[in-house]
Amino acid sequence: MTPIAAPTLSRVALWSLAATFAIVAPVFGEPIEAPGLEGTLAAHNDIRSALGIAPLSWDAALAATAQAWADQCVDLAAPFGFIDTNPDRSDGYPWYVGENEYASGGAATGVAAVAAWASEAQSYDYDTNSCTLICSHYTQIVWAATEFVGCGIASCPGLSFGNTVVCNYGPGGNTGGRPYEVPEPSSSAGTAGVIAALAALGRRRWDGSLFR
């Protein structure tokens, strides 16, 4: 991988929901976004709106889980240089919790993270429900069954890509099937809408980003 401008990385992992944890009720409402995360919920919902998908609600419990994990700066698994995914993020929730991570060697914000993840729309083919490159961060954003999101932001000076945004989603996506349904299976109109939404966020595909 070759960095372009300030190097950034993003990744998502899927884990099974264990059945023996206490239930944590969703805590949602008006977002209380930490500095650096201002506009993160709105950015998610701009992308979903372009496809006619219901908006997400901010969930304070998911945000607390994401923030607590980001603050730990755990980097024990290859590839190294940015934080690992959180294997325990579903603990205590009534559903599987999805996760998107964005890490940068430069500045990191919630809006920049969403724009980077959403730029994967150009790698997603709705007709075949497949990706030409990585697109699982994008499909999590537009997963129609997901209702809640909460994000955290942290700086990990010891890591090469130490400025990190973590977003958790419930119920998590990428669990099989298409992320959303349209009357006539075609991704062209939806992708155009997402590209327009990205333009409104002031981002371009691959602008200062790396993907795995």
mmCIF file of C-alpha atoms in Angstrom:
data_model
loop_
_atom_site.group_PDB
_atom_site.id
_atom_site.type_symbol
_atom_site.label_atom_id
_atom_site.label_comp_id
_atom_site.label_asym_id
_atom_site.label_seq_id
_atom_site.Cartn_x
_atom_site.Cartn_y
_atom_site.Cartn_z
ATOM 1 C CA MET A 1 0.000 0.000 0.000
ATOM 2 C CA THR A 2 1.231 3.454 -0.901
ATOM 3 C CA PRO A 3 0.180 6.413 1.269
ATOM 4 C CA ILE A 4 -1.519 9.276 -0.510
ATOM 5 C CA ALA A 5 -1.254 12.543 1.442
ATOM 6 C CA ALA A 6 -1.817 11.932 5.149
ATOM 7 C CA PRO A 7 -1.963 8.108 5.472
ATOM 8 C CA THR A 8 -5.162 6.630 6.819
ATOM 9 C CA LEU A 9 -6.456 3.135 7.356
ATOM 10 C CA SER A 10 -9.851 1.653 7.990
ATOM 11 C CA ARG A 11 -11.118 -1.816 8.759
ATOM 12 C CA VAL A 12 -14.176 -3.705 9.960
ATOM 13 C CA ALA A 13 -14.532 -7.092 11.637
ATOM 14 C CA LEU A 14 -17.559 -9.265 12.356
ATOM 15 C CA TRP A 15 -17.929 -11.266 15.566
ATOM 16 C CA SER A 16 -20.680 -13.492 16.910
ATOM 17 C CA LEU A 17 -22.962 -12.232 19.674
ATOM 18 C CA ALA A 18 -22.484 -14.333 22.790
ATOM 19 C CA ALA A 19 -25.699 -15.492 24.414
ATOM 20 C CA THR A 20 -24.830 -15.183 28.091
ATOM 21 C CA PHE A 21 -24.330 -11.469 28.703
ATOM 22 C CA ALA A 22 -26.524 -9.023 30.595
ATOM 23 C CA ILE A 23 -28.652 -6.863 28.329
ATOM 24 C CA VAL A 24 -27.649 -3.245 27.742
ATOM 25 C CA ALA A 25 -30.638 -1.213 26.584
ATOM 26 C CA PRO A 26 -30.013 1.236 23.731
ATOM 27 C CA VAL A 27 -29.586 4.817 24.919
ATOM 28 C CA PHE A 28 -30.435 7.122 22.033
ATOM 29 C CA GLY A 29 -31.665 10.573 21.244
ATOM 30 C CA GLU A 30 -29.952 13.820 20.335
ATOM 31 C CA PRO A 31 -26.270 13.047 19.702
ATOM 32 C CA ILE A 32 -23.691 14.244 22.204
ATOM 33 C CA GLU A 33 -20.723 14.083 19.871
ATOM 34 C CA ALA A 34 -17.279 14.564 21.364
ATOM 35 C CA PRO A 35 -14.930 17.168 19.885
ATOM 36 C CA GLY A 36 -13.779 15.849 16.534
ATOM 37 C CA LEU A 37 -16.995 13.878 16.053
ATOM 38 C CA GLU A 38 -19.297 16.812 15.330
ATOM 39 C CA GLY A 39 -21.546 15.957 12.376
ATOM 40 C CA THR A 40 -20.773 12.226 12.436
ATOM 41 C CA LEU A 41 -24.389 11.111 12.800
ATOM 42 C CA ALA A 42 -25.524 13.582 10.135
ATOM 43 C CA ALA A 43 -22.820 12.307 7.758
ATOM 44 C CA HIS A 44 -24.049 8.726 8.208
ATOM 45 C CA ASN A 45 -27.618 9.787 7.572
ATOM 46 C CA ASP A 46 -26.724 11.839 4.493
ATOM 47 C CA ILE A 47 -25.368 8.641 2.914
ATOM 48 C CA ARG A 48 -28.413 6.603 3.971
ATOM 49 C CA SER A 49 -30.809 9.296 2.774
ATOM 50 C CA ALA A 50 -29.273 9.174 -0.693
ATOM 51 C CA LEU A 51 -30.515 5.559 -0.883
ATOM 52 C CA GLY A 52 -33.869 6.155 0.788
ATOM 53 C CA ILE A 53 -32.820 4.280 3.944
ATOM 54 C CA ALA A 54 -34.188 5.284 7.347
ATOM 55 C CA PRO A 55 -31.821 7.428 9.442
ATOM 56 C CA LEU A 56 -29.756 6.115 12.332
ATOM 57 C CA SER A 57 -30.179 7.328 15.902
ATOM 58 C CA TRP A 58 -27.234 8.155 18.163
ATOM 59 C CA ASP A 59 -26.782 5.582 20.930
ATOM 60 C CA ALA A 60 -24.838 6.764 23.989
ATOM 61 C CA ALA A 61 -24.065 3.208 25.109
ATOM 62 C CA LEU A 62 -22.532 2.302 21.741
ATOM 63 C CA ALA A 63 -20.585 5.572 21.809
ATOM 64 C CA ALA A 64 -19.243 4.732 25.277
ATOM 65 C CA THR A 65 -18.176 1.272 24.097
ATOM 66 C CA ALA A 66 -16.422 2.763 21.067
ATOM 67 C CA GLN A 67 -14.725 5.462 23.139
ATOM 68 C CA ALA A 68 -13.532 3.042 25.820
ATOM 69 C CA TRP A 69 -11.986 0.799 23.172
ATOM 70 C CA ALA A 70 -10.364 3.641 21.234
ATOM 71 C CA ASP A 71 -8.827 5.009 24.450
ATOM 72 C CA GLN A 72 -7.008 1.723 25.097
ATOM 73 C CA CYS A 73 -4.926 2.015 21.883
ATOM 74 C CA VAL A 74 -4.685 -1.791 21.646
ATOM 75 C CA ASP A 75 -2.412 -2.882 18.777
ATOM 76 C CA LEU A 76 -1.510 -6.528 19.306
ATOM 77 C CA ALA A 77 -2.617 -8.118 16.025
ATOM 78 C CA ALA A 78 -1.066 -7.760 12.573
ATOM 79 C CA PRO A 79 -1.120 -5.599 10.578
ATOM 80 C CA PHE A 80 0.396 -3.284 13.141
ATOM 81 C CA GLY A 81 0.361 0.494 13.401
ATOM 82 C CA PHE A 82 -3.306 1.111 14.194
ATOM 83 C CA ILE A 83 -5.695 -0.190 16.807
ATOM 84 C CA ASP A 84 -7.205 -3.645 16.636
ATOM 85 C CA THR A 85 -10.906 -4.323 16.323
ATOM 86 C CA ASN A 86 -12.736 -4.869 19.598
ATOM 87 C CA PRO A 87 -13.617 -8.567 19.971
ATOM 88 C CA ASP A 88 -15.879 -7.900 22.970
ATOM 89 C CA ARG A 89 -17.936 -5.020 21.642
ATOM 90 C CA SER A 90 -21.176 -7.064 21.533
ATOM 91 C CA ASP A 91 -20.942 -7.947 25.229
ATOM 92 C CA GLY A 92 -24.148 -7.034 27.040
ATOM 93 C CA TYR A 93 -26.103 -5.908 23.969
ATOM 94 C CA PRO A 94 -29.292 -7.567 22.734
ATOM 95 C CA TRP A 95 -27.854 -7.860 19.224
ATOM 96 C CA TYR A 96 -24.552 -8.240 17.411
ATOM 97 C CA VAL A 97 -22.615 -4.956 17.321
ATOM 98 C CA GLY A 98 -20.883 -3.954 14.090
ATOM 99 C CA GLU A 99 -17.735 -1.832 13.976
ATOM 100 C CA ASN A 100 -15.980 0.501 11.553
ATOM 101 C CA GLU A 101 -12.517 1.845 12.320
ATOM 102 C CA TYR A 102 -10.618 4.702 10.714
ATOM 103 C CA ALA A 103 -7.055 5.568 11.633
ATOM 104 C CA SER A 104 -4.864 8.338 10.307
ATOM 105 C CA GLY A 105 -1.280 9.478 10.550
ATOM 106 C CA GLY A 106 -2.676 13.000 10.169
ATOM 107 C CA ALA A 107 -5.861 14.527 11.497
ATOM 108 C CA ALA A 108 -8.926 12.340 12.061
ATOM 109 C CA THR A 109 -12.536 13.467 12.388
ATOM 110 C CA GLY A 110 -15.832 11.642 12.381
ATOM 111 C CA VAL A 111 -16.933 13.270 9.125
ATOM 112 C CA ALA A 112 -13.653 12.318 7.420
ATOM 113 C CA ALA A 113 -14.064 8.739 8.645
ATOM 114 C CA VAL A 114 -17.601 8.462 7.278
ATOM 115 C CA ALA A 115 -16.525 9.947 3.947
ATOM 116 C CA ALA A 116 -13.669 7.436 3.677
ATOM 117 C CA TRP A 117 -15.915 4.490 4.491
ATOM 118 C CA ALA A 118 -18.678 5.707 2.185
ATOM 119 C CA SER A 119 -16.257 6.152 -0.727
ATOM 120 C CA GLU A 120 -16.228 2.358 -0.935
ATOM 121 C CA ALA A 121 -19.662 2.667 -2.602
ATOM 122 C CA GLN A 122 -17.844 2.742 -5.924
ATOM 123 C CA SER A 123 -16.510 -0.754 -5.177
ATOM 124 C CA TYR A 124 -19.951 -2.200 -4.383
ATOM 125 C CA ASP A 125 -22.138 -3.822 -7.051
ATOM 126 C CA TYR A 126 -25.745 -4.095 -5.898
ATOM 127 C CA ASP A 127 -26.798 -6.463 -8.690
ATOM 128 C CA THR A 128 -24.271 -9.113 -7.659
ATOM 129 C CA ASN A 129 -24.023 -7.993 -4.010
ATOM 130 C CA SER A 130 -20.245 -8.105 -4.327
ATOM 131 C CA CYS A 131 -17.211 -5.828 -3.996
ATOM 132 C CA THR A 132 -14.455 -5.190 -6.500
ATOM 133 C CA LEU A 133 -12.336 -3.951 -3.573
ATOM 134 C CA ILE A 134 -13.145 -3.576 0.126
ATOM 135 C CA CYS A 135 -16.652 -2.235 0.682
ATOM 136 C CA SER A 136 -17.749 -3.643 4.061
ATOM 137 C CA HIS A 137 -17.410 -0.273 5.815
ATOM 138 C CA TYR A 138 -19.808 1.247 3.286
ATOM 139 C CA THR A 139 -22.282 -1.635 3.491
ATOM 140 C CA GLN A 140 -22.340 -1.256 7.271
ATOM 141 C CA ILE A 141 -23.242 2.431 6.925
ATOM 142 C CA VAL A 142 -26.142 1.607 4.574
ATOM 143 C CA TRP A 143 -27.278 -1.605 6.297
ATOM 144 C CA ALA A 144 -31.026 -0.992 6.452
ATOM 145 C CA ALA A 145 -31.617 -3.116 9.573
ATOM 146 C CA THR A 146 -29.083 -1.103 11.582
ATOM 147 C CA GLU A 147 -30.860 1.455 13.756
ATOM 148 C CA PHE A 148 -28.223 2.906 16.090
ATOM 149 C CA VAL A 149 -24.674 4.229 15.910
ATOM 150 C CA GLY A 150 -22.248 5.559 18.499
ATOM 151 C CA CYS A 151 -18.656 6.649 17.930
ATOM 152 C CA GLY A 152 -15.471 7.457 19.808
ATOM 153 C CA ILE A 153 -12.278 9.305 18.889
ATOM 154 C CA ALA A 154 -8.804 8.993 20.370
ATOM 155 C CA SER A 155 -5.135 9.754 19.811
ATOM 156 C CA CYS A 156 -2.571 6.968 20.211
ATOM 157 C CA PRO A 157 0.842 8.660 19.826
ATOM 158 C CA GLY A 158 2.763 5.377 19.854
ATOM 159 C CA LEU A 159 1.065 4.099 16.690
ATOM 160 C CA SER A 160 1.932 4.973 13.100
ATOM 161 C CA PHE A 161 -1.742 5.666 12.401
ATOM 162 C CA GLY A 162 -2.586 6.927 15.838
ATOM 163 C CA ASN A 163 -5.531 9.263 15.320
ATOM 164 C CA THR A 164 -8.523 6.973 15.417
ATOM 165 C CA VAL A 165 -12.286 7.046 14.964
ATOM 166 C CA VAL A 166 -14.297 3.982 16.010
ATOM 167 C CA CYS A 167 -18.017 3.648 15.284
ATOM 168 C CA ASN A 168 -20.201 0.854 16.668
ATOM 169 C CA TYR A 169 -23.521 -0.136 15.090
ATOM 170 C CA GLY A 170 -26.558 -1.957 16.365
ATOM 171 C CA PRO A 171 -27.869 -4.240 15.183
ATOM 172 C CA GLY A 172 -24.642 -4.740 13.237
ATOM 173 C CA GLY A 173 -24.611 -5.270 9.493
ATOM 174 C CA ASN A 174 -22.689 -7.452 7.045
ATOM 175 C CA THR A 175 -24.498 -10.508 8.365
ATOM 176 C CA GLY A 176 -25.663 -11.925 5.032
ATOM 177 C CA GLY A 177 -27.714 -10.742 2.072
ATOM 178 C CA ARG A 178 -27.911 -7.273 0.559
ATOM 179 C CA PRO A 179 -27.526 -4.266 2.844
ATOM 180 C CA TYR A 180 -30.795 -2.764 1.567
ATOM 181 C CA GLU A 181 -33.502 -3.579 -0.956
ATOM 182 C CA VAL A 182 -34.747 -1.543 -3.897
ATOM 183 C CA PRO A 183 -37.776 -2.336 -6.121
ATOM 184 C CA GLU A 184 -35.628 -2.878 -9.208
ATOM 185 C CA PRO A 185 -32.178 -4.258 -8.274
ATOM 186 C CA SER A 186 -29.776 -1.673 -9.654
ATOM 187 C CA SER A 187 -27.028 0.199 -7.885
ATOM 188 C CA SER A 188 -26.491 2.960 -10.439
ATOM 189 C CA ALA A 189 -28.952 5.544 -9.118
ATOM 190 C CA GLY A 190 -28.086 4.826 -5.501
ATOM 191 C CA THR A 191 -24.360 5.073 -6.120
ATOM 192 C CA ALA A 192 -24.855 8.423 -7.870
ATOM 193 C CA GLY A 193 -26.718 9.682 -4.820
ATOM 194 C CA VAL A 194 -23.958 8.522 -2.503
ATOM 195 C CA ILE A 195 -21.314 10.201 -4.669
ATOM 196 C CA ALA A 196 -23.336 13.433 -4.500
ATOM 197 C CA ALA A 197 -23.544 13.091 -0.712
ATOM 198 C CA LEU A 198 -19.784 12.577 -0.558
ATOM 199 C CA ALA A 199 -19.255 15.705 -2.644
ATOM 200 C CA ALA A 200 -21.358 17.605 -0.117
ATOM 201 C CA LEU A 201 -19.004 16.370 2.587
ATOM 202 C CA GLY A 202 -16.104 17.826 0.617
ATOM 203 C CA ARG A 203 -14.332 14.511 0.100
ATOM 204 C CA ARG A 204 -13.187 12.465 -2.858
ATOM 205 C CA ARG A 205 -12.589 8.759 -3.189
ATOM 206 C CA TRP A 206 -9.094 7.833 -1.972
ATOM 207 C CA ASP A 207 -8.349 11.438 -0.963
ATOM 208 C CA GLY A 208 -5.697 10.972 1.692
ATOM 209 C CA SER A 209 -6.919 7.469 2.486
ATOM 210 C CA LEU A 210 -5.683 3.911 2.513
ATOM 211 C CA PHE A 211 -7.970 0.881 2.492
ATOM 212 C CA ARG A 212 -7.453 -2.776 3.281
#
